[in-house]
Short mmCIF file of C-alpha atoms in Angstrom, two decimals:
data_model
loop_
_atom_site.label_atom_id
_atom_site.label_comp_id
_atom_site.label_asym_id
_atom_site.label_seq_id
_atom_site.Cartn_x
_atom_site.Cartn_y
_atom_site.Cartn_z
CA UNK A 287 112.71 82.35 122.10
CA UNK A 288 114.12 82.79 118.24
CA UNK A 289 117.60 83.17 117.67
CA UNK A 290 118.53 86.79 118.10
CA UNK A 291 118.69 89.01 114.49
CA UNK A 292 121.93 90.17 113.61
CA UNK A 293 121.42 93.92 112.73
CA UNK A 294 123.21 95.62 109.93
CA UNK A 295 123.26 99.09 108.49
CA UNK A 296 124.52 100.73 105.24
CA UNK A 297 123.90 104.55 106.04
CA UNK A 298 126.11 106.60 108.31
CA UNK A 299 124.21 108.68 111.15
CA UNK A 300 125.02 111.53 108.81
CA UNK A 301 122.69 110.68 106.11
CA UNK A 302 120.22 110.99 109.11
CA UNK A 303 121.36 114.02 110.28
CA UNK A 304 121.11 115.66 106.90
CA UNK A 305 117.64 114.84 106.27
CA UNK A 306 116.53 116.29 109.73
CA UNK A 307 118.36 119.47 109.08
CA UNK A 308 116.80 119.87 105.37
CA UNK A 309 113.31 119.23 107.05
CA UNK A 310 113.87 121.65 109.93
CA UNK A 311 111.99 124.81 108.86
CA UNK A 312 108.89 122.03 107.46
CA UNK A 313 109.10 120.55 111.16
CA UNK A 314 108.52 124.12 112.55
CA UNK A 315 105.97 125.19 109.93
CA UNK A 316 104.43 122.11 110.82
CA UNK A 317 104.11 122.98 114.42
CA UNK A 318 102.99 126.41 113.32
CA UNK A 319 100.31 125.81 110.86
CA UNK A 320 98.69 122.61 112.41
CA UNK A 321 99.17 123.01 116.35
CA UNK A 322 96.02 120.29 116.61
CA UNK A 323 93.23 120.74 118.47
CA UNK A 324 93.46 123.01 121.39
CA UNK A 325 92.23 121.00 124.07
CA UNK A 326 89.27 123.31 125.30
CA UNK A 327 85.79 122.67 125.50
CA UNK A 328 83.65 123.61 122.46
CA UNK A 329 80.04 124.63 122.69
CA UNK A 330 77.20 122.99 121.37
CA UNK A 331 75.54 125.86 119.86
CA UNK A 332 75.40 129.84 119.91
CA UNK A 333 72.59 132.01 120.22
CA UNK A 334 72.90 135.33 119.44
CA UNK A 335 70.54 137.79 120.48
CA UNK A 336 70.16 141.62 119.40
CA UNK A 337 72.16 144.64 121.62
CA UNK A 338 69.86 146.64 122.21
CA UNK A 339 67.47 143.24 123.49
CA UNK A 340 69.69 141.70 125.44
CA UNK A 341 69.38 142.23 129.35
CA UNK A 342 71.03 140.40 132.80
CA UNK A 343 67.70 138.08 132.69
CA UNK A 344 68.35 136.83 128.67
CA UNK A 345 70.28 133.29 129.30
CA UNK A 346 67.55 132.53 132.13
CA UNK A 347 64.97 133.91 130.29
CA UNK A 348 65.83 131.46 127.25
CA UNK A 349 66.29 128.84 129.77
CA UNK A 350 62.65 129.36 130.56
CA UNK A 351 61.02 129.71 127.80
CA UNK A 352 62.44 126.53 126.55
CA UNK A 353 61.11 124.61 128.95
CA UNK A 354 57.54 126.49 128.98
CA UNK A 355 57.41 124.58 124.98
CA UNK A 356 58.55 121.52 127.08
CA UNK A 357 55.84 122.02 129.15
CA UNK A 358 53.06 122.55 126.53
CA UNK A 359 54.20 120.70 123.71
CA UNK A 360 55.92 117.87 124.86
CA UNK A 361 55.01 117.26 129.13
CA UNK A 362 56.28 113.89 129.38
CA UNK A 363 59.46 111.90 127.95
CA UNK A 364 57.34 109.59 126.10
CA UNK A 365 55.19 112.66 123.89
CA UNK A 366 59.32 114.30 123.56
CA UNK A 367 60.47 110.93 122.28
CA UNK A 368 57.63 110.73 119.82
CA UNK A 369 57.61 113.83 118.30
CA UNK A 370 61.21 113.57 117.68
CA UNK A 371 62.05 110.09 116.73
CA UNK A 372 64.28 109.58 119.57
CA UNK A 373 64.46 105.44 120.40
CA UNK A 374 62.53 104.70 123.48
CA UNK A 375 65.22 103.38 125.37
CA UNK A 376 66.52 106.92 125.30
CA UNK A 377 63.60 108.52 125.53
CA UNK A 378 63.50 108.99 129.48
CA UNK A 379 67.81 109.77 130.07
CA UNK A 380 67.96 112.33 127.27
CA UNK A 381 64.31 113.98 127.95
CA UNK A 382 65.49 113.88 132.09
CA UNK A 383 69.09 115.16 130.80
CA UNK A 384 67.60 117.98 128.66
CA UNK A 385 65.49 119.19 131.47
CA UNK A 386 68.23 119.72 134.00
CA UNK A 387 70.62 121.32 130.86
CA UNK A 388 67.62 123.96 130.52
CA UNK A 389 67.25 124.55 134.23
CA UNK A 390 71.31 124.58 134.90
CA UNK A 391 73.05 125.85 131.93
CA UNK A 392 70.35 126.73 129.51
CA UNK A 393 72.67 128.60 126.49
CA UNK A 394 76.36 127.39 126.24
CA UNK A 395 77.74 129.95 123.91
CA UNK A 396 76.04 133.86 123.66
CA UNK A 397 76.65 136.55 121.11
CA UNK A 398 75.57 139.89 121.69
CA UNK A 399 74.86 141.02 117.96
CA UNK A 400 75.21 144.12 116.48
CA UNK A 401 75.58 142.81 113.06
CA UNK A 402 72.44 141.89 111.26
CA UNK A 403 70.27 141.38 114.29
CA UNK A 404 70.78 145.32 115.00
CA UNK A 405 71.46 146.76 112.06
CA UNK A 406 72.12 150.65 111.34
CA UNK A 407 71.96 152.91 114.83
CA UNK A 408 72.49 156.40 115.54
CA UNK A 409 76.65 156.29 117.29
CA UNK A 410 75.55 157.82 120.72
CA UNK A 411 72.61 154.77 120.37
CA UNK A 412 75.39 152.01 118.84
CA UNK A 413 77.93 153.38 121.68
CA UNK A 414 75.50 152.99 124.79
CA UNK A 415 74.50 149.37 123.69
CA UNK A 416 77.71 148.35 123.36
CA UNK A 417 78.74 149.55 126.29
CA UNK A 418 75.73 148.32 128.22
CA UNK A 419 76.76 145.03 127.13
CA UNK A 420 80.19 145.11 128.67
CA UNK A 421 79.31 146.15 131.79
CA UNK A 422 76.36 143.08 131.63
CA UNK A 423 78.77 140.35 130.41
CA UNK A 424 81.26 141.52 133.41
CA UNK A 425 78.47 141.18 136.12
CA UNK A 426 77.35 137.83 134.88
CA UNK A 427 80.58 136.54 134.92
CA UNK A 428 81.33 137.80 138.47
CA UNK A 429 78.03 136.68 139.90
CA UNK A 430 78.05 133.19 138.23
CA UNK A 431 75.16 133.65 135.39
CA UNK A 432 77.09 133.77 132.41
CA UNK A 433 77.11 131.26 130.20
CA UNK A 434 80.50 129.54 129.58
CA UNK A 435 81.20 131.58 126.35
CA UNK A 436 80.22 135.48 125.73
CA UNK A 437 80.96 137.79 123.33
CA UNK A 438 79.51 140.26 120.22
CA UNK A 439 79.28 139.85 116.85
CA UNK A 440 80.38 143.55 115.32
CA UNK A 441 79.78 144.82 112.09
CA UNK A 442 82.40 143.50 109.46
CA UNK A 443 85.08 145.48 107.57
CA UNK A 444 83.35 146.34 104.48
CA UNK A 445 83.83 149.97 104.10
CA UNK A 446 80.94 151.22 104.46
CA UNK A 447 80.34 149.92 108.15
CA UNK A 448 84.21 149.28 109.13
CA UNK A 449 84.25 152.39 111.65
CA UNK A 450 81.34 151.31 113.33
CA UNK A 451 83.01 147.80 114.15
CA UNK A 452 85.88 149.08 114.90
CA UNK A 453 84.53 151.52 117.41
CA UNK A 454 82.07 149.04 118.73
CA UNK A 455 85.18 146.59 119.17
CA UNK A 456 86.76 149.19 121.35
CA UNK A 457 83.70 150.91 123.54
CA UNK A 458 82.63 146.87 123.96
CA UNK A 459 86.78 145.63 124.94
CA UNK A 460 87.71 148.79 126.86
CA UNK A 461 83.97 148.53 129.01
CA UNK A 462 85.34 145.03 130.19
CA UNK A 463 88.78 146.23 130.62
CA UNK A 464 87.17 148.72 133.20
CA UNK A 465 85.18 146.73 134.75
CA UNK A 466 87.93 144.59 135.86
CA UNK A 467 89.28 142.52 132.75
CA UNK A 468 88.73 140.07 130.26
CA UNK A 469 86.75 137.22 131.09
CA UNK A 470 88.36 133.75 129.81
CA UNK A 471 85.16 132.75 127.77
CA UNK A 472 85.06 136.10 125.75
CA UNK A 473 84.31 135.22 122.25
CA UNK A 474 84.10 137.73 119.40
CA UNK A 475 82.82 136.89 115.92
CA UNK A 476 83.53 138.67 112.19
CA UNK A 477 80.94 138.56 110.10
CA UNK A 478 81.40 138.77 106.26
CA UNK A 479 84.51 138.31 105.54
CA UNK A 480 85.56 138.21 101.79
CA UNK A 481 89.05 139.05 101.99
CA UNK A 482 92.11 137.67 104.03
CA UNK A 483 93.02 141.22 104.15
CA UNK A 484 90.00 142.12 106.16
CA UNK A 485 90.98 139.32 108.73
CA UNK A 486 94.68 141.36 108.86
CA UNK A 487 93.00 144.29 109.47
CA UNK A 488 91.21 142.92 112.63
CA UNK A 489 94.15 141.39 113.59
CA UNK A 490 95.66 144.91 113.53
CA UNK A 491 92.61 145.88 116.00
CA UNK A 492 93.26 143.52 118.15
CA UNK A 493 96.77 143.99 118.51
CA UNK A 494 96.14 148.03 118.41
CA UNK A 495 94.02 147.19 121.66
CA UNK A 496 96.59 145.19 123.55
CA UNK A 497 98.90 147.33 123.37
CA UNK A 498 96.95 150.06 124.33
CA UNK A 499 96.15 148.01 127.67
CA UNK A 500 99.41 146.13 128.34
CA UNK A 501 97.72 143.06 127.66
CA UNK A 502 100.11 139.77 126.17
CA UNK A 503 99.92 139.42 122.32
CA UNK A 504 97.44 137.10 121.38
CA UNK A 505 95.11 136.95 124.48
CA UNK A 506 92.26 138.67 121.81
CA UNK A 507 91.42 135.69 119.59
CA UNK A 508 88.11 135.90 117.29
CA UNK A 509 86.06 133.36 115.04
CA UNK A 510 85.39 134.00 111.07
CA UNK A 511 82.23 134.16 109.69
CA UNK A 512 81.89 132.75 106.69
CA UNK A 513 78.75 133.87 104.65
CA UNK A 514 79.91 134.90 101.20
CA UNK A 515 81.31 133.26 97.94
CA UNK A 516 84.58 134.50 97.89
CA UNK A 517 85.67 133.40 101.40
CA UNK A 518 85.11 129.93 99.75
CA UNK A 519 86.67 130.40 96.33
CA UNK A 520 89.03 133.13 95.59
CA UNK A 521 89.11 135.08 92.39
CA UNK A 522 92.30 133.36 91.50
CA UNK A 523 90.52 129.92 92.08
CA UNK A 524 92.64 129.12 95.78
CA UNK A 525 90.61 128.52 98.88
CA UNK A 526 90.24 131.80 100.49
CA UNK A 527 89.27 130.86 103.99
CA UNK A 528 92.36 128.86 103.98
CA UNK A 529 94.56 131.84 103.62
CA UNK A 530 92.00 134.12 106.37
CA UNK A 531 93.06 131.49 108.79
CA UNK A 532 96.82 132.14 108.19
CA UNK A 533 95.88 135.77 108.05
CA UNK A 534 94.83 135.45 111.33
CA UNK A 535 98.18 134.41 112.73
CA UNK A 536 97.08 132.12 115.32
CA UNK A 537 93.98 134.02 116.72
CA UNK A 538 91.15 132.49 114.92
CA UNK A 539 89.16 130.29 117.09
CA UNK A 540 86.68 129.25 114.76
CA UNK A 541 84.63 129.40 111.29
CA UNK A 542 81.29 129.79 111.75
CA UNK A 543 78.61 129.34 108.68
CA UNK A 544 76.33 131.57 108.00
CA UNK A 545 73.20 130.08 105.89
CA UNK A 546 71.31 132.97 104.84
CA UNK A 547 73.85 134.88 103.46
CA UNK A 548 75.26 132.37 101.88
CA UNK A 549 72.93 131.09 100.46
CA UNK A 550 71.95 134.19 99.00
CA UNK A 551 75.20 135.32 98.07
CA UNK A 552 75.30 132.16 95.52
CA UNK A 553 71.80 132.34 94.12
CA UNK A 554 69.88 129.94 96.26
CA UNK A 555 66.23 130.70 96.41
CA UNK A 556 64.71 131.78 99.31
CA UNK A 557 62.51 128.58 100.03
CA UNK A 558 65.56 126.40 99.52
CA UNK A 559 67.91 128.41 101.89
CA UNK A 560 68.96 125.29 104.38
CA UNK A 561 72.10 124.13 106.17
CA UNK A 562 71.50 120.94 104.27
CA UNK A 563 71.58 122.64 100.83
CA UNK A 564 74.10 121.11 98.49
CA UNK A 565 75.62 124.85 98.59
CA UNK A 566 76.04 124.32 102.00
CA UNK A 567 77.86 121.21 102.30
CA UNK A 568 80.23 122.24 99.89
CA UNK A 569 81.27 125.40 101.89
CA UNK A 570 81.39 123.56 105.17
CA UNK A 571 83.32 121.08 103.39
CA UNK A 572 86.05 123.78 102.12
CA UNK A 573 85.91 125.07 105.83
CA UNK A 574 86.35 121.42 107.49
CA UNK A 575 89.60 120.52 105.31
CA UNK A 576 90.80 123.99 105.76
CA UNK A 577 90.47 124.32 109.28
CA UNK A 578 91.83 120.35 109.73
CA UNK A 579 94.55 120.69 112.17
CA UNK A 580 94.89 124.22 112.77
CA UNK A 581 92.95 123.96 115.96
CA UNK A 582 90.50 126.15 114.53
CA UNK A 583 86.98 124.83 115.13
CA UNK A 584 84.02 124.63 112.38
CA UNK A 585 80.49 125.59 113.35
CA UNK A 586 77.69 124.51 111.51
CA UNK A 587 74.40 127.89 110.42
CA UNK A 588 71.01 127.89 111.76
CA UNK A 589 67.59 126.88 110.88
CA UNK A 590 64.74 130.24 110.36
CA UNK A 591 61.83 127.84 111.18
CA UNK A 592 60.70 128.80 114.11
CA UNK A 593 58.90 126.36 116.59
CA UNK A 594 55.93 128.76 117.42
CA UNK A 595 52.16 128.23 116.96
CA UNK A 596 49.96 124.89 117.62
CA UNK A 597 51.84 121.58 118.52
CA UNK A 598 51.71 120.07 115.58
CA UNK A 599 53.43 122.95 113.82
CA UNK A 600 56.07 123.19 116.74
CA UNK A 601 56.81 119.46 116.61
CA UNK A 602 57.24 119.79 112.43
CA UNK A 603 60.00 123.02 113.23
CA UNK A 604 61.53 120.53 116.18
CA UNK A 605 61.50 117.70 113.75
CA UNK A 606 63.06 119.39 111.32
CA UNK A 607 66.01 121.42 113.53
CA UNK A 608 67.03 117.66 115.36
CA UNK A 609 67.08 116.30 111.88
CA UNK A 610 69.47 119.07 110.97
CA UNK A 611 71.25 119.08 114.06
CA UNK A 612 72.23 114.95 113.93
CA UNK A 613 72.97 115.16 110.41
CA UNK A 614 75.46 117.98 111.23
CA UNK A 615 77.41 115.88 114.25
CA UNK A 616 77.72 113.08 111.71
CA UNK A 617 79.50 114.55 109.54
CA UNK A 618 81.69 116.27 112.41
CA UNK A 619 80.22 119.63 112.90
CA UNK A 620 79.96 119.79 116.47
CA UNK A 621 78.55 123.28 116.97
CA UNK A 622 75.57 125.39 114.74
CA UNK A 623 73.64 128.44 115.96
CA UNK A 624 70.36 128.49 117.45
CA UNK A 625 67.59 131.48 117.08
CA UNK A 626 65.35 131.05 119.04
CA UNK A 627 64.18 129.59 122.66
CA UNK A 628 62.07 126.95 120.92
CA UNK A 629 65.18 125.21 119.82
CA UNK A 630 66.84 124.76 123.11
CA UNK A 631 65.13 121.83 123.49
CA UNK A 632 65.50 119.98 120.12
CA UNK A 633 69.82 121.12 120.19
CA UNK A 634 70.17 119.03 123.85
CA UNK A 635 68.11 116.05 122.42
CA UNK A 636 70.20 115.79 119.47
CA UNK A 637 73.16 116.69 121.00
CA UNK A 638 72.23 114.39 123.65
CA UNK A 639 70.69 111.42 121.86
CA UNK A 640 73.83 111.55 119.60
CA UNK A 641 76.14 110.61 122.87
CA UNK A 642 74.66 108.55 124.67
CA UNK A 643 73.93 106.42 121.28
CA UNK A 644 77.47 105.92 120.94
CA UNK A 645 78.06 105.48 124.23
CA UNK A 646 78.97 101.96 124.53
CA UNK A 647 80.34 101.15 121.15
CA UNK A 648 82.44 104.01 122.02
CA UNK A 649 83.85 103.32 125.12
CA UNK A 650 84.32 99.28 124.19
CA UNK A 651 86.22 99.94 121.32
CA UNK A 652 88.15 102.46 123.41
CA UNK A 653 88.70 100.17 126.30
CA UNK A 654 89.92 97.45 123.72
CA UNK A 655 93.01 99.59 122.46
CA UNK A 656 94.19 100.69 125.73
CA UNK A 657 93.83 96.87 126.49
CA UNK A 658 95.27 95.64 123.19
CA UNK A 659 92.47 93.90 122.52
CA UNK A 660 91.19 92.06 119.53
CA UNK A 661 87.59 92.29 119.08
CA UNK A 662 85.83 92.99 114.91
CA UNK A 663 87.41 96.10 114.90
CA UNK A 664 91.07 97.09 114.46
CA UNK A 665 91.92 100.74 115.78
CA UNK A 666 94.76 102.68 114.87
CA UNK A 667 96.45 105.64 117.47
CA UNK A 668 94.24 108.69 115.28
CA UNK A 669 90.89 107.04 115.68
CA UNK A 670 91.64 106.26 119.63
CA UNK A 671 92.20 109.79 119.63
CA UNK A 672 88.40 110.54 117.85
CA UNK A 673 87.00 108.03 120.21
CA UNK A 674 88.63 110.25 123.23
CA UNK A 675 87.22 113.40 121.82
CA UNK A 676 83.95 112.22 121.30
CA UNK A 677 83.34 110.76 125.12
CA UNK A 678 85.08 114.33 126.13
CA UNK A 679 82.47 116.25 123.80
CA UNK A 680 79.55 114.48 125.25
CA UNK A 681 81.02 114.80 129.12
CA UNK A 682 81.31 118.59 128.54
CA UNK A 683 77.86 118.82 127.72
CA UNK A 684 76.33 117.06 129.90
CA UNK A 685 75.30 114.25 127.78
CA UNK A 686 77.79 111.89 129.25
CA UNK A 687 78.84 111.70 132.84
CA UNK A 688 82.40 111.48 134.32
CA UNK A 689 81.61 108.16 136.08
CA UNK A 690 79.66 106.20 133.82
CA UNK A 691 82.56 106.88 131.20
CA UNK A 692 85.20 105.74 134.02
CA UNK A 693 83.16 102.57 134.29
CA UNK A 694 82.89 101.79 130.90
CA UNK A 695 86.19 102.57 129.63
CA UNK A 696 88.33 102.08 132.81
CA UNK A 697 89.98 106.01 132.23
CA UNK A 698 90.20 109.02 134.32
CA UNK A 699 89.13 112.31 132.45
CA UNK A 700 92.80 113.11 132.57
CA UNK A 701 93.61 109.48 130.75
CA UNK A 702 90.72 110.83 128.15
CA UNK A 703 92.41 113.93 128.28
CA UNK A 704 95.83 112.63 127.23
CA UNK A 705 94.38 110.27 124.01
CA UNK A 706 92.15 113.37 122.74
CA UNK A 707 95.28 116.14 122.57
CA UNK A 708 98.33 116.93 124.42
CA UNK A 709 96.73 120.11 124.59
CA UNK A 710 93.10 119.26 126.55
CA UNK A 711 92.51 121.23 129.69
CA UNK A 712 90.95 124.30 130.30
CA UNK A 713 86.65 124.85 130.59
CA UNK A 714 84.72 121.93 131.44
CA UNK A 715 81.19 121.38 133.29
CA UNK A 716 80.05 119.21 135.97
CA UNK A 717 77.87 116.45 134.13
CA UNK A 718 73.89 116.08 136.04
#
């Protein structure tokens, strides 16, 4: 033992006390602004089906006809892992793993559209849908077949269709409201949103319809779409979705990019419209800073290719969708949309493959910092955290399990938990 340091100090506790009171109101902004992630589990993926299509039997009926293209197009783990590019030692766990995802919880995140995929209706037609879809979403939930997230996507609050949303909002919220409440995983997405004054508006829905029903302020949250210019880049030159999230005063749950019209809305030809476009990493990039923090969650678009026809076209539309899919969680989008059936499969694999990748490196390094350990790699408190959310992301999926995380890492989910956010709880899945 060293001789003991004599410490000395040449500030009063006052100087202290000053500063803490001139930073109060940035310590609560703070706290207000960038609440951190909120701890719940995010989907994979959304699939969003038409509202006048979709039926009690849709989720299963995905479910199935993903594995029919299994069936035909890729029978075995060894044809799945070739077509794809997936390494052969994780050809068998991930092809197994996406099997059992299709046959337990084939869709993860379902919006009932009645945006684009429905388009223009008659009211009485618009009205029934919608409320069909309420009463639908209510008796999934109740008899266990919903998938862990429901919701619609209305029509936006452009003027010419802003009445329409707004009564589809209502016939859709009040239908679950009578059919005994709202469920926890109801999800409802704004599409086309140029404006933060448009996301004010909804928020004035929202808050219009808990009153109306006694319910707390707040428990109506909704995600942005973004699919134009201007939610990107203002007319004054300031990031616009940055100011839609503040408009949203704590309700919006995520950003969600839409490629097509996007795309379009900037110029891009129609053979060039991709989630990998240069356009499109630049918006996802204005979304990802913006969103940092907020515990708002950014979603990556979709791919149009469809996997239909002969194998060798199907495995050239799965080869291309994985491909899009991994290069989306590597640069931290952990969620896109998917359009059809066909790319059930290829979303798991990559989702999947991705995971259990990592797996190890993960967990080591993880292990190591609880431990203190040295090792080539020196982690700091935020990228503990990362490594946390990452195991958790892949548990929740069913990429990961529980046990095989314990054993590699030596945590609980609840020690996982803890490192990820002070805020983790809430929906999880039982891992295959």
């Amino acid at each position: 033992m060293g001789q003991q340091e004599k410490v000395a100090r040449s500030l009063a506790g006052a100087v202290s006390e000053e500063i803490s009171a001139s930073l109060t109101a940035v310590d609560a902004e703070l706290a207000r602004r960038y609440p951190g992630d909120p701890g719940t589990r995010q989907p994979v993926h959304t699939v969003y089906v038409p509202g006048d299509t979709f039926t009690s039997g849709t989720i299963r009926s995905w479910g199935d006809q993903a594995l029919q293209a299994l069936d035909e197009h890729a029978p075995d783990a060894g044809a799945f892992a070739a077509a794809l590019g997936i390494p052969d030692e994780l050809a068998a766990p991930v092809h197994d793993r996406v099997r059992a995802k299709l046959e337990r919880e084939p869709v993860e995140d379902l919006r009932i559209d009645f945006e684009d995929g429905y388009g223009p209706r008659p009211d009485a037609e618009e009205d029934e849908d919608a409320a069909r879809a309420a009463r639908l979403v209510s008796e999934a939930y109740r008899d266990g077949t919903a998938a862990p997230y429901m919701g619609i996507r209305m029509k936006c609050m452009e003027a010419a269709v802003r009445d329409r949303g707004i009564r589809t909002t209502d016939v859709f919220l009040t239908g679950l409201m009578q059919a005994g409440g709202l469920p926890d995983g109801l999800v409802l997405t704004l599409p086309k949103v140029t404006y933060p004054e448009q996301v004010t508006a909804f928020v004035r829905l929202l808050e219009a319809f808990e009153s109306a029903h006694g319910l707390p302020a707040g428990r109506l949250g909704f995600e942005i779409q973004i699919e134009t210019s201007q939610s990107i880049l203002a007319a004054d030159g300031t990031a616009a979705v940055a100011r839609m999230i503040d408009a949203a005063q704590g309700r919006a749950t995520g950003l969600h990019y839409g490629t097509f019209d996007y795309s379009a809305c900037v110029g891009v030809s129609a053979a060039y419209q991709a989630s990998d476009h240069p356009a499109a990493d630049h918006a996802k990039a204005v979304m990802q800073v913006a969103a940092a923090g907020t515990g708002v969650r950014v979603s990556d678009g979709s791919t149009n290719v469809l996997p239909v026809g002969p194998t060798h076209q199907v495995h050239e539309a799965w080869r291309l969708h994985y491909g899009l899919t991994r290069r989306a969680l590597a640069r931290a989008y952990y969620q896109g949309w998917d359009m059809h059936p066909g790319h059930l499969p290829t979303r798991y694999a990559a989702v999947y493959t991705f995971y259990r990748e990592g797996l190890e490196q993960a967990a080591a390094r993880l292990a190591a910092y609880v431990a203190k350990a040295g090792g080539d790699v020196m982690d700091e408190p935020a990228t503990a955290k990362a490594l946390s959310g990452y195991l958790l992301r892949g548990i929740d999926c069913g990429a990961l399990d529980t046990a095989e995380v314990a054993r590699l890492t030596g945590l609980t989910r609840a020690d996982l938990d803890a490192f990820a956010s002070p805020r983790r709880g809430g929906l999880t899945v039982t891992a295959p």
